[in-house]
Amino acid sequence: MRMSDDEEALDAREYTSIAWTDQKYIWVQLEGEDEPTRSLRVKTTVEEWRDERRFEVLKGWRNELYGVYAGGEYMKGDLLWSVERSASPLFGVITYGAHMTAYTSDSSGAIDRIWVARRSPTKQTYPGLLDNTVAGGLQANEDISECMVREAKEEANLSEEVMKRAVPCGSVSYFTVRGPSAGGETYLFQPEEQFVFDLELKSDETPKPEDKEVESFSLRTVYEVLESIANEEWKPNCALVMLDFLLRHKLLPASIPLTETDLMNVKWRLHRDLQESLDFPVLPTYTNRGECFW
């Protein structure tokens, strides 16, 4: 006989052990012989936290599930359990996204302008900051390309036909500590990996805001993009994706005094091994808004 929702919730509480050590830290012991069972128990726990208003970050509840994978590799390892998107920073698990940079080229084929999105001033996280042309979080076991197509339609009104020209270009991975602009508790440790795409748009192909996520799009020169990054006008992780784009296409001007060692260090920081030990002799980089990156 199938249990009712209330009975399932009680069963989940029985096997999800929460032990408070102080007002800042908790231990969660998760048991379960399969992914649906473990995911149910996580769901019950975080819903209790939300209903009890235990964490500020849960005020941004999204009703989207992020996956936690064996080995920390997206869809290469088994899905161990899933968790509400807004709750993922509380567990410190790796989260994944898909980001695309759209650009235009001049008559010689060289990149001359980049399409930059501005986030809506009403967004729960990083309101009003600059963003990649299209970006979105990957839900549990979601195909990366399908996510990119969906987000492109929802955020920029770009058709599936146009998105067939999008080129996958690897990923950007890093460790971050959430600052005040992220919403909710600060100093939550969060490793992230963003799968990146490039898309050349024709002169008559213009991204347009389709939902309430994006306020506007603007076409900017490389210099304007670099200036806005230096002024910290960007959502921090999207600035990293943009920097990766500029490096891959060798668009950094010669006036920026980077040695070969500097470039190697930047590239290494953009492609971190998220499974390695945190005991490494590298100082974090801080922004004026309080976020920091390794």
C-alpha atoms as a PDB file:
ATOM      1  CA  MET A   1       0.000   0.000   0.000  1.00  0.00           C
ATOM      2  CA  ARG A   2       1.343   3.417  -0.975  1.00  0.00           C
ATOM      3  CA  MET A   3       1.999   5.811   1.901  1.00  0.00           C
ATOM      4  CA  SER A   4       0.251   9.158   2.018  1.00  0.00           C
ATOM      5  CA  ASP A   5       2.314  12.335   1.631  1.00  0.00           C
ATOM      6  CA  ASP A   6       2.133  12.914   5.401  1.00  0.00           C
ATOM      7  CA  GLU A   7       3.296   9.363   6.107  1.00  0.00           C
ATOM      8  CA  GLU A   8       6.152   9.741   3.619  1.00  0.00           C
ATOM      9  CA  ALA A   9       7.179  12.968   5.336  1.00  0.00           C
ATOM     10  CA  LEU A  10       7.210  11.280   8.739  1.00  0.00           C
ATOM     11  CA  ASP A  11       9.202   8.401   7.316  1.00  0.00           C
ATOM     12  CA  ALA A  12      11.698  10.879   5.877  1.00  0.00           C
ATOM     13  CA  ARG A  13      12.134  12.646   9.228  1.00  0.00           C
ATOM     14  CA  GLU A  14      12.862   9.314  10.889  1.00  0.00           C
ATOM     15  CA  TYR A  15      15.864   8.699   8.648  1.00  0.00           C
ATOM     16  CA  THR A  16      17.208  12.243   8.380  1.00  0.00           C
ATOM     17  CA  SER A  17      19.139  13.015  11.546  1.00  0.00           C
ATOM     18  CA  ILE A  18      19.820  16.675  12.337  1.00  0.00           C
ATOM     19  CA  ALA A  19      22.165  17.449  15.254  1.00  0.00           C
ATOM     20  CA  TRP A  20      22.729  21.079  16.200  1.00  0.00           C
ATOM     21  CA  THR A  21      26.263  21.933  17.350  1.00  0.00           C
ATOM     22  CA  ASP A  22      25.654  25.675  17.762  1.00  0.00           C
ATOM     23  CA  GLN A  23      23.706  28.464  16.093  1.00  0.00           C
ATOM     24  CA  LYS A  24      25.839  28.417  12.943  1.00  0.00           C
ATOM     25  CA  TYR A  25      26.562  24.767  12.115  1.00  0.00           C
ATOM     26  CA  ILE A  26      24.490  21.647  11.668  1.00  0.00           C
ATOM     27  CA  TRP A  27      25.212  18.032  10.887  1.00  0.00           C
ATOM     28  CA  VAL A  28      22.913  16.133   8.561  1.00  0.00           C
ATOM     29  CA  GLN A  29      23.148  12.349   8.492  1.00  0.00           C
ATOM     30  CA  LEU A  30      21.509  11.151   5.295  1.00  0.00           C
ATOM     31  CA  GLU A  31      20.498   7.528   4.866  1.00  0.00           C
ATOM     32  CA  GLY A  32      18.710   5.732   2.069  1.00  0.00           C
ATOM     33  CA  GLU A  33      19.305   2.800  -0.250  1.00  0.00           C
ATOM     34  CA  ASP A  34      18.463   4.682  -3.475  1.00  0.00           C
ATOM     35  CA  GLU A  35      18.337   8.186  -4.945  1.00  0.00           C
ATOM     36  CA  PRO A  36      14.555   8.768  -4.623  1.00  0.00           C
ATOM     37  CA  THR A  37      14.668   7.842  -0.934  1.00  0.00           C
ATOM     38  CA  ARG A  38      17.650  10.074  -0.204  1.00  0.00           C
ATOM     39  CA  SER A  39      16.162  12.953  -2.202  1.00  0.00           C
ATOM     40  CA  LEU A  40      12.873  12.675  -0.323  1.00  0.00           C
ATOM     41  CA  ARG A  41      14.677  12.881   2.989  1.00  0.00           C
ATOM     42  CA  VAL A  42      16.632  15.956   1.905  1.00  0.00           C
ATOM     43  CA  LYS A  43      13.411  17.512   0.593  1.00  0.00           C
ATOM     44  CA  THR A  44      11.647  16.969   3.914  1.00  0.00           C
ATOM     45  CA  THR A  45      14.551  18.434   5.864  1.00  0.00           C
ATOM     46  CA  VAL A  46      14.936  21.613   3.818  1.00  0.00           C
ATOM     47  CA  GLU A  47      11.176  22.162   3.696  1.00  0.00           C
ATOM     48  CA  GLU A  48      11.167  22.052   7.505  1.00  0.00           C
ATOM     49  CA  TRP A  49      13.976  24.606   7.561  1.00  0.00           C
ATOM     50  CA  ARG A  50      12.016  26.808   5.162  1.00  0.00           C
ATOM     51  CA  ASP A  51       8.764  26.580   7.118  1.00  0.00           C
ATOM     52  CA  GLU A  52      10.612  27.330  10.362  1.00  0.00           C
ATOM     53  CA  ARG A  53      12.396  30.270   8.666  1.00  0.00           C
ATOM     54  CA  ARG A  54      15.674  28.893   9.889  1.00  0.00           C
ATOM     55  CA  PHE A  55      17.802  30.211   7.001  1.00  0.00           C
ATOM     56  CA  GLU A  56      17.479  33.489   5.110  1.00  0.00           C
ATOM     57  CA  VAL A  57      18.694  31.887   1.894  1.00  0.00           C
ATOM     58  CA  LEU A  58      15.544  29.739   1.753  1.00  0.00           C
ATOM     59  CA  LYS A  59      13.384  32.832   1.283  1.00  0.00           C
ATOM     60  CA  GLY A  60      14.465  32.572  -2.349  1.00  0.00           C
ATOM     61  CA  TRP A  61      12.800  29.148  -2.786  1.00  0.00           C
ATOM     62  CA  ARG A  62      12.839  28.241  -6.500  1.00  0.00           C
ATOM     63  CA  ASN A  63      11.057  24.879  -6.804  1.00  0.00           C
ATOM     64  CA  GLU A  64      13.996  23.662  -8.899  1.00  0.00           C
ATOM     65  CA  LEU A  65      16.105  20.617  -8.062  1.00  0.00           C
ATOM     66  CA  TYR A  66      19.891  20.536  -8.312  1.00  0.00           C
ATOM     67  CA  GLY A  67      21.618  17.165  -8.522  1.00  0.00           C
ATOM     68  CA  VAL A  68      24.492  15.850  -6.402  1.00  0.00           C
ATOM     69  CA  TYR A  69      26.614  13.344  -8.337  1.00  0.00           C
ATOM     70  CA  ALA A  70      29.104  10.631  -7.387  1.00  0.00           C
ATOM     71  CA  GLY A  71      32.620  11.872  -8.046  1.00  0.00           C
ATOM     72  CA  GLY A  72      31.395  15.441  -8.461  1.00  0.00           C
ATOM     73  CA  GLU A  73      31.172  15.171 -12.264  1.00  0.00           C
ATOM     74  CA  TYR A  74      27.951  16.291 -13.910  1.00  0.00           C
ATOM     75  CA  MET A  75      25.983  13.281 -15.175  1.00  0.00           C
ATOM     76  CA  LYS A  76      29.174  11.158 -15.375  1.00  0.00           C
ATOM     77  CA  GLY A  77      28.687   9.770 -11.898  1.00  0.00           C
ATOM     78  CA  ASP A  78      25.431   8.414 -10.505  1.00  0.00           C
ATOM     79  CA  LEU A  79      22.880  10.913  -9.194  1.00  0.00           C
ATOM     80  CA  LEU A  80      23.170  10.467  -5.420  1.00  0.00           C
ATOM     81  CA  TRP A  81      20.408  12.840  -4.352  1.00  0.00           C
ATOM     82  CA  SER A  82      18.784  16.103  -5.384  1.00  0.00           C
ATOM     83  CA  VAL A  83      18.172  19.279  -3.412  1.00  0.00           C
ATOM     84  CA  GLU A  84      16.096  22.440  -3.764  1.00  0.00           C
ATOM     85  CA  ARG A  85      18.188  25.023  -5.619  1.00  0.00           C
ATOM     86  CA  SER A  86      18.032  27.704  -2.934  1.00  0.00           C
ATOM     87  CA  ALA A  87      19.156  25.194  -0.295  1.00  0.00           C
ATOM     88  CA  SER A  88      22.224  23.951  -2.187  1.00  0.00           C
ATOM     89  CA  PRO A  89      24.628  26.521  -0.640  1.00  0.00           C
ATOM     90  CA  LEU A  90      23.771  25.175   2.814  1.00  0.00           C
ATOM     91  CA  PHE A  91      25.295  21.817   1.873  1.00  0.00           C
ATOM     92  CA  GLY A  92      28.378  23.091   0.024  1.00  0.00           C
ATOM     93  CA  VAL A  93      27.755  20.732  -2.915  1.00  0.00           C
ATOM     94  CA  ILE A  94      28.937  21.428  -6.467  1.00  0.00           C
ATOM     95  CA  THR A  95      26.294  23.209  -8.530  1.00  0.00           C
ATOM     96  CA  TYR A  96      26.247  23.432 -12.320  1.00  0.00           C
ATOM     97  CA  GLY A  97      25.041  25.870 -14.950  1.00  0.00           C
ATOM     98  CA  ALA A  98      25.128  26.642 -18.669  1.00  0.00           C
ATOM     99  CA  HIS A  99      26.277  30.090 -19.857  1.00  0.00           C
ATOM    100  CA  MET A 100      26.470  31.498 -23.369  1.00  0.00           C
ATOM    101  CA  THR A 101      28.279  34.522 -24.764  1.00  0.00           C
ATOM    102  CA  ALA A 102      26.822  35.932 -27.976  1.00  0.00           C
ATOM    103  CA  TYR A 103      28.883  38.274 -30.145  1.00  0.00           C
ATOM    104  CA  THR A 104      29.056  39.967 -33.544  1.00  0.00           C
ATOM    105  CA  SER A 105      31.954  40.078 -35.993  1.00  0.00           C
ATOM    106  CA  ASP A 106      33.269  42.699 -38.394  1.00  0.00           C
ATOM    107  CA  SER A 107      33.783  42.239 -42.142  1.00  0.00           C
ATOM    108  CA  SER A 108      37.105  40.456 -41.544  1.00  0.00           C
ATOM    109  CA  GLY A 109      35.478  37.918 -39.209  1.00  0.00           C
ATOM    110  CA  ALA A 110      37.049  39.336 -36.054  1.00  0.00           C
ATOM    111  CA  ILE A 111      34.922  39.691 -32.920  1.00  0.00           C
ATOM    112  CA  ASP A 112      34.001  43.347 -32.480  1.00  0.00           C
ATOM    113  CA  ARG A 113      30.997  43.468 -30.113  1.00  0.00           C
ATOM    114  CA  ILE A 114      29.625  41.316 -27.274  1.00  0.00           C
ATOM    115  CA  TRP A 115      25.988  41.027 -26.224  1.00  0.00           C
ATOM    116  CA  VAL A 116      25.714  41.745 -22.492  1.00  0.00           C
ATOM    117  CA  ALA A 117      22.578  41.206 -20.403  1.00  0.00           C
ATOM    118  CA  ARG A 118      21.532  43.329 -17.442  1.00  0.00           C
ATOM    119  CA  ARG A 119      19.754  41.433 -14.698  1.00  0.00           C
ATOM    120  CA  SER A 120      16.348  42.611 -13.581  1.00  0.00           C
ATOM    121  CA  PRO A 121      16.429  44.961 -10.569  1.00  0.00           C
ATOM    122  CA  THR A 122      13.800  42.722  -8.948  1.00  0.00           C
ATOM    123  CA  LYS A 123      15.825  39.485  -9.083  1.00  0.00           C
ATOM    124  CA  GLN A 124      16.406  37.747  -5.768  1.00  0.00           C
ATOM    125  CA  THR A 125      20.142  37.451  -6.375  1.00  0.00           C
ATOM    126  CA  TYR A 126      22.543  40.059  -7.774  1.00  0.00           C
ATOM    127  CA  PRO A 127      19.790  42.429  -8.950  1.00  0.00           C
ATOM    128  CA  GLY A 128      20.698  44.946 -11.643  1.00  0.00           C
ATOM    129  CA  LEU A 129      24.192  43.550 -12.344  1.00  0.00           C
ATOM    130  CA  LEU A 130      25.574  42.647 -15.770  1.00  0.00           C
ATOM    131  CA  ASP A 131      25.395  39.046 -16.938  1.00  0.00           C
ATOM    132  CA  ASN A 132      26.320  36.737 -19.789  1.00  0.00           C
ATOM    133  CA  THR A 133      23.983  36.812 -22.799  1.00  0.00           C
ATOM    134  CA  VAL A 134      22.165  33.713 -21.572  1.00  0.00           C
ATOM    135  CA  ALA A 135      22.707  31.735 -18.376  1.00  0.00           C
ATOM    136  CA  GLY A 136      20.837  29.262 -16.224  1.00  0.00           C
ATOM    137  CA  GLY A 137      21.244  26.549 -13.614  1.00  0.00           C
ATOM    138  CA  LEU A 138      21.253  22.896 -14.623  1.00  0.00           C
ATOM    139  CA  GLN A 139      18.527  20.910 -12.922  1.00  0.00           C
ATOM    140  CA  ALA A 140      19.084  17.319 -11.860  1.00  0.00           C
ATOM    141  CA  ASN A 141      20.046  15.132 -14.865  1.00  0.00           C
ATOM    142  CA  GLU A 142      19.158  17.891 -17.346  1.00  0.00           C
ATOM    143  CA  ASP A 143      20.906  17.744 -20.723  1.00  0.00           C
ATOM    144  CA  ILE A 144      23.335  20.670 -20.995  1.00  0.00           C
ATOM    145  CA  SER A 145      22.449  21.627 -24.575  1.00  0.00           C
ATOM    146  CA  GLU A 146      18.723  21.369 -23.872  1.00  0.00           C
ATOM    147  CA  CYS A 147      19.171  23.656 -20.872  1.00  0.00           C
ATOM    148  CA  MET A 148      20.995  26.181 -23.050  1.00  0.00           C
ATOM    149  CA  VAL A 149      18.240  26.150 -25.692  1.00  0.00           C
ATOM    150  CA  ARG A 150      15.540  26.530 -23.042  1.00  0.00           C
ATOM    151  CA  GLU A 151      17.281  29.417 -21.299  1.00  0.00           C
ATOM    152  CA  ALA A 152      17.986  31.169 -24.612  1.00  0.00           C
ATOM    153  CA  LYS A 153      14.295  31.122 -25.467  1.00  0.00           C
ATOM    154  CA  GLU A 154      13.132  32.122 -21.991  1.00  0.00           C
ATOM    155  CA  GLU A 155      15.641  34.914 -21.374  1.00  0.00           C
ATOM    156  CA  ALA A 156      16.622  36.252 -24.809  1.00  0.00           C
ATOM    157  CA  ASN A 157      13.929  35.103 -27.261  1.00  0.00           C
ATOM    158  CA  LEU A 158      16.528  33.272 -29.346  1.00  0.00           C
ATOM    159  CA  SER A 159      15.053  30.451 -31.398  1.00  0.00           C
ATOM    160  CA  GLU A 160      16.100  26.813 -31.337  1.00  0.00           C
ATOM    161  CA  GLU A 161      17.190  27.221 -34.966  1.00  0.00           C
ATOM    162  CA  VAL A 162      19.585  30.041 -34.038  1.00  0.00           C
ATOM    163  CA  MET A 163      20.874  28.051 -31.057  1.00  0.00           C
ATOM    164  CA  LYS A 164      21.956  25.213 -33.347  1.00  0.00           C
ATOM    165  CA  ARG A 165      24.969  27.419 -34.151  1.00  0.00           C
ATOM    166  CA  ALA A 166      26.007  27.691 -30.487  1.00  0.00           C
ATOM    167  CA  VAL A 167      29.436  26.126 -29.937  1.00  0.00           C
ATOM    168  CA  PRO A 168      30.253  24.293 -26.670  1.00  0.00           C
ATOM    169  CA  CYS A 169      33.611  25.524 -25.325  1.00  0.00           C
ATOM    170  CA  GLY A 170      34.296  23.509 -22.190  1.00  0.00           C
ATOM    171  CA  SER A 171      33.604  24.796 -18.714  1.00  0.00           C
ATOM    172  CA  VAL A 172      34.675  27.258 -16.031  1.00  0.00           C
ATOM    173  CA  SER A 173      35.028  25.917 -12.477  1.00  0.00           C
ATOM    174  CA  TYR A 174      35.895  27.682  -9.231  1.00  0.00           C
ATOM    175  CA  PHE A 175      35.265  27.932  -5.504  1.00  0.00           C
ATOM    176  CA  THR A 176      33.255  30.886  -4.239  1.00  0.00           C
ATOM    177  CA  VAL A 177      32.109  32.284  -0.903  1.00  0.00           C
ATOM    178  CA  ARG A 178      28.751  34.034  -1.125  1.00  0.00           C
ATOM    179  CA  GLY A 179      28.611  37.729  -0.322  1.00  0.00           C
ATOM    180  CA  PRO A 180      25.661  40.023   0.526  1.00  0.00           C
ATOM    181  CA  SER A 181      24.548  40.466  -3.111  1.00  0.00           C
ATOM    182  CA  ALA A 182      23.832  36.736  -3.399  1.00  0.00           C
ATOM    183  CA  GLY A 183      20.926  37.031  -0.953  1.00  0.00           C
ATOM    184  CA  GLY A 184      20.574  35.175   2.327  1.00  0.00           C
ATOM    185  CA  GLU A 185      23.423  34.116   4.587  1.00  0.00           C
ATOM    186  CA  THR A 186      26.918  35.319   3.713  1.00  0.00           C
ATOM    187  CA  TYR A 187      30.152  33.289   3.726  1.00  0.00           C
ATOM    188  CA  LEU A 188      28.460  30.122   2.473  1.00  0.00           C
ATOM    189  CA  PHE A 189      31.081  28.081   0.633  1.00  0.00           C
ATOM    190  CA  GLN A 190      30.003  26.957  -2.834  1.00  0.00           C
ATOM    191  CA  PRO A 191      31.945  25.189  -5.609  1.00  0.00           C
ATOM    192  CA  GLU A 192      30.485  25.756  -9.083  1.00  0.00           C
ATOM    193  CA  GLU A 193      31.022  24.587 -12.662  1.00  0.00           C
ATOM    194  CA  GLN A 194      29.578  26.489 -15.612  1.00  0.00           C
ATOM    195  CA  PHE A 195      29.457  24.871 -19.067  1.00  0.00           C
ATOM    196  CA  VAL A 196      30.134  27.606 -21.619  1.00  0.00           C
ATOM    197  CA  PHE A 197      28.934  28.201 -25.174  1.00  0.00           C
ATOM    198  CA  ASP A 198      29.789  30.807 -27.839  1.00  0.00           C
ATOM    199  CA  LEU A 199      27.323  32.055 -30.446  1.00  0.00           C
ATOM    200  CA  GLU A 200      27.970  34.452 -33.306  1.00  0.00           C
ATOM    201  CA  LEU A 201      24.822  36.451 -34.055  1.00  0.00           C
ATOM    202  CA  LYS A 202      24.072  38.104 -37.390  1.00  0.00           C
ATOM    203  CA  SER A 203      23.237  41.793 -37.629  1.00  0.00           C
ATOM    204  CA  ASP A 204      19.494  41.068 -37.788  1.00  0.00           C
ATOM    205  CA  GLU A 205      19.561  38.657 -34.812  1.00  0.00           C
ATOM    206  CA  THR A 206      18.997  40.587 -31.615  1.00  0.00           C
ATOM    207  CA  PRO A 207      18.393  39.122 -28.147  1.00  0.00           C
ATOM    208  CA  LYS A 208      15.292  40.571 -26.499  1.00  0.00           C
ATOM    209  CA  PRO A 209      14.109  40.169 -22.895  1.00  0.00           C
ATOM    210  CA  GLU A 210      11.436  37.471 -22.860  1.00  0.00           C
ATOM    211  CA  ASP A 211      10.815  37.065 -19.138  1.00  0.00           C
ATOM    212  CA  LYS A 212      11.341  39.035 -15.946  1.00  0.00           C
ATOM    213  CA  GLU A 213      14.882  37.705 -15.444  1.00  0.00           C
ATOM    214  CA  VAL A 214      16.549  40.223 -17.773  1.00  0.00           C
ATOM    215  CA  GLU A 215      15.993  43.978 -17.890  1.00  0.00           C
ATOM    216  CA  SER A 216      17.850  44.696 -21.142  1.00  0.00           C
ATOM    217  CA  PHE A 217      20.604  43.694 -23.572  1.00  0.00           C
ATOM    218  CA  SER A 218      23.369  45.921 -24.869  1.00  0.00           C
ATOM    219  CA  LEU A 219      26.029  45.456 -27.539  1.00  0.00           C
ATOM    220  CA  ARG A 220      29.437  46.404 -26.106  1.00  0.00           C
ATOM    221  CA  THR A 221      32.997  46.650 -27.308  1.00  0.00           C
ATOM    222  CA  VAL A 222      35.708  44.567 -25.670  1.00  0.00           C
ATOM    223  CA  TYR A 223      37.029  47.713 -23.975  1.00  0.00           C
ATOM    224  CA  GLU A 224      33.573  48.507 -22.557  1.00  0.00           C
ATOM    225  CA  VAL A 225      33.243  44.941 -21.277  1.00  0.00           C
ATOM    226  CA  LEU A 226      36.664  45.058 -19.603  1.00  0.00           C
ATOM    227  CA  GLU A 227      35.896  48.435 -18.056  1.00  0.00           C
ATOM    228  CA  SER A 228      32.606  47.174 -16.605  1.00  0.00           C
ATOM    229  CA  ILE A 229      34.369  44.094 -15.158  1.00  0.00           C
ATOM    230  CA  ALA A 230      37.033  46.316 -13.562  1.00  0.00           C
ATOM    231  CA  ASN A 231      34.250  48.446 -12.056  1.00  0.00           C
ATOM    232  CA  GLU A 232      32.627  45.295 -10.604  1.00  0.00           C
ATOM    233  CA  GLU A 233      29.367  45.859 -12.472  1.00  0.00           C
ATOM    234  CA  TRP A 234      29.018  42.127 -13.190  1.00  0.00           C
ATOM    235  CA  LYS A 235      27.511  39.216 -11.332  1.00  0.00           C
ATOM    236  CA  PRO A 236      30.805  37.773 -10.060  1.00  0.00           C
ATOM    237  CA  ASN A 237      30.710  34.280 -11.585  1.00  0.00           C
ATOM    238  CA  CYS A 238      29.492  35.682 -14.923  1.00  0.00           C
ATOM    239  CA  ALA A 239      32.540  37.965 -14.954  1.00  0.00           C
ATOM    240  CA  LEU A 240      34.660  34.791 -14.737  1.00  0.00           C
ATOM    241  CA  VAL A 241      32.821  33.273 -17.716  1.00  0.00           C
ATOM    242  CA  MET A 242      33.359  36.491 -19.677  1.00  0.00           C
ATOM    243  CA  LEU A 243      37.055  36.534 -18.773  1.00  0.00           C
ATOM    244  CA  ASP A 244      37.335  32.955 -20.037  1.00  0.00           C
ATOM    245  CA  PHE A 245      35.712  34.064 -23.335  1.00  0.00           C
ATOM    246  CA  LEU A 246      38.165  36.966 -23.722  1.00  0.00           C
ATOM    247  CA  LEU A 247      41.143  34.721 -23.013  1.00  0.00           C
ATOM    248  CA  ARG A 248      40.048  31.957 -25.388  1.00  0.00           C
ATOM    249  CA  HIS A 249      39.618  34.456 -28.235  1.00  0.00           C
ATOM    250  CA  LYS A 250      42.813  36.369 -27.347  1.00  0.00           C
ATOM    251  CA  LEU A 251      40.860  39.596 -26.939  1.00  0.00           C
ATOM    252  CA  LEU A 252      42.741  41.038 -23.970  1.00  0.00           C
ATOM    253  CA  PRO A 253      44.520  44.208 -25.167  1.00  0.00           C
ATOM    254  CA  ALA A 254      48.304  44.424 -25.044  1.00  0.00           C
ATOM    255  CA  SER A 255      47.960  47.347 -22.627  1.00  0.00           C
ATOM    256  CA  ILE A 256      47.040  44.887 -19.849  1.00  0.00           C
ATOM    257  CA  PRO A 257      50.418  43.927 -18.360  1.00  0.00           C
ATOM    258  CA  LEU A 258      50.045  40.158 -17.929  1.00  0.00           C
ATOM    259  CA  THR A 259      53.104  37.939 -17.921  1.00  0.00           C
ATOM    260  CA  GLU A 260      52.978  34.333 -19.069  1.00  0.00           C
ATOM    261  CA  THR A 261      52.944  33.311 -15.410  1.00  0.00           C
ATOM    262  CA  ASP A 262      50.023  35.658 -14.752  1.00  0.00           C
ATOM    263  CA  LEU A 263      48.052  34.130 -17.624  1.00  0.00           C
ATOM    264  CA  MET A 264      48.744  30.596 -16.432  1.00  0.00           C
ATOM    265  CA  ASN A 265      47.570  31.511 -12.933  1.00  0.00           C
ATOM    266  CA  VAL A 266      44.350  33.122 -14.223  1.00  0.00           C
ATOM    267  CA  LYS A 267      43.566  30.144 -16.448  1.00  0.00           C
ATOM    268  CA  TRP A 268      44.215  27.751 -13.574  1.00  0.00           C
ATOM    269  CA  ARG A 269      41.838  29.690 -11.319  1.00  0.00           C
ATOM    270  CA  LEU A 270      39.160  29.515 -14.037  1.00  0.00           C
ATOM    271  CA  HIS A 271      39.462  25.748 -14.325  1.00  0.00           C
ATOM    272  CA  ARG A 272      39.841  24.445 -10.790  1.00  0.00           C
ATOM    273  CA  ASP A 273      39.669  20.787  -9.851  1.00  0.00           C
ATOM    274  CA  LEU A 274      36.643  20.932  -7.553  1.00  0.00           C
ATOM    275  CA  GLN A 275      37.530  17.590  -5.955  1.00  0.00           C
ATOM    276  CA  GLU A 276      40.977  18.604  -4.756  1.00  0.00           C
ATOM    277  CA  SER A 277      41.830  19.414  -1.149  1.00  0.00           C
ATOM    278  CA  LEU A 278      41.181  22.939   0.054  1.00  0.00           C
ATOM    279  CA  ASP A 279      44.631  22.980   1.615  1.00  0.00           C
ATOM    280  CA  PHE A 280      46.441  24.915  -1.109  1.00  0.00           C
ATOM    281  CA  PRO A 281      48.827  27.896  -0.912  1.00  0.00           C
ATOM    282  CA  VAL A 282      46.712  30.325  -2.938  1.00  0.00           C
ATOM    283  CA  LEU A 283      45.147  33.465  -1.529  1.00  0.00           C
ATOM    284  CA  PRO A 284      41.507  34.135  -2.432  1.00  0.00           C
ATOM    285  CA  THR A 285      40.488  37.127  -4.557  1.00  0.00           C
ATOM    286  CA  TYR A 286      37.961  39.462  -2.939  1.00  0.00           C
ATOM    287  CA  THR A 287      35.512  41.851  -4.570  1.00  0.00           C
ATOM    288  CA  ASN A 288      34.320  45.110  -3.049  1.00  0.00           C
ATOM    289  CA  ARG A 289      30.865  43.546  -2.518  1.00  0.00           C
ATOM    290  CA  GLY A 290      32.236  40.848  -0.242  1.00  0.00           C
ATOM    291  CA  GLU A 291      32.411  37.794  -2.522  1.00  0.00           C
ATOM    292  CA  CYS A 292      35.653  35.903  -2.834  1.00  0.00           C
ATOM    293  CA  PHE A 293      36.959  33.332  -5.312  1.00  0.00           C
ATOM    294  CA  TRP A 294      39.700  30.708  -5.355  1.00  0.00           C
END
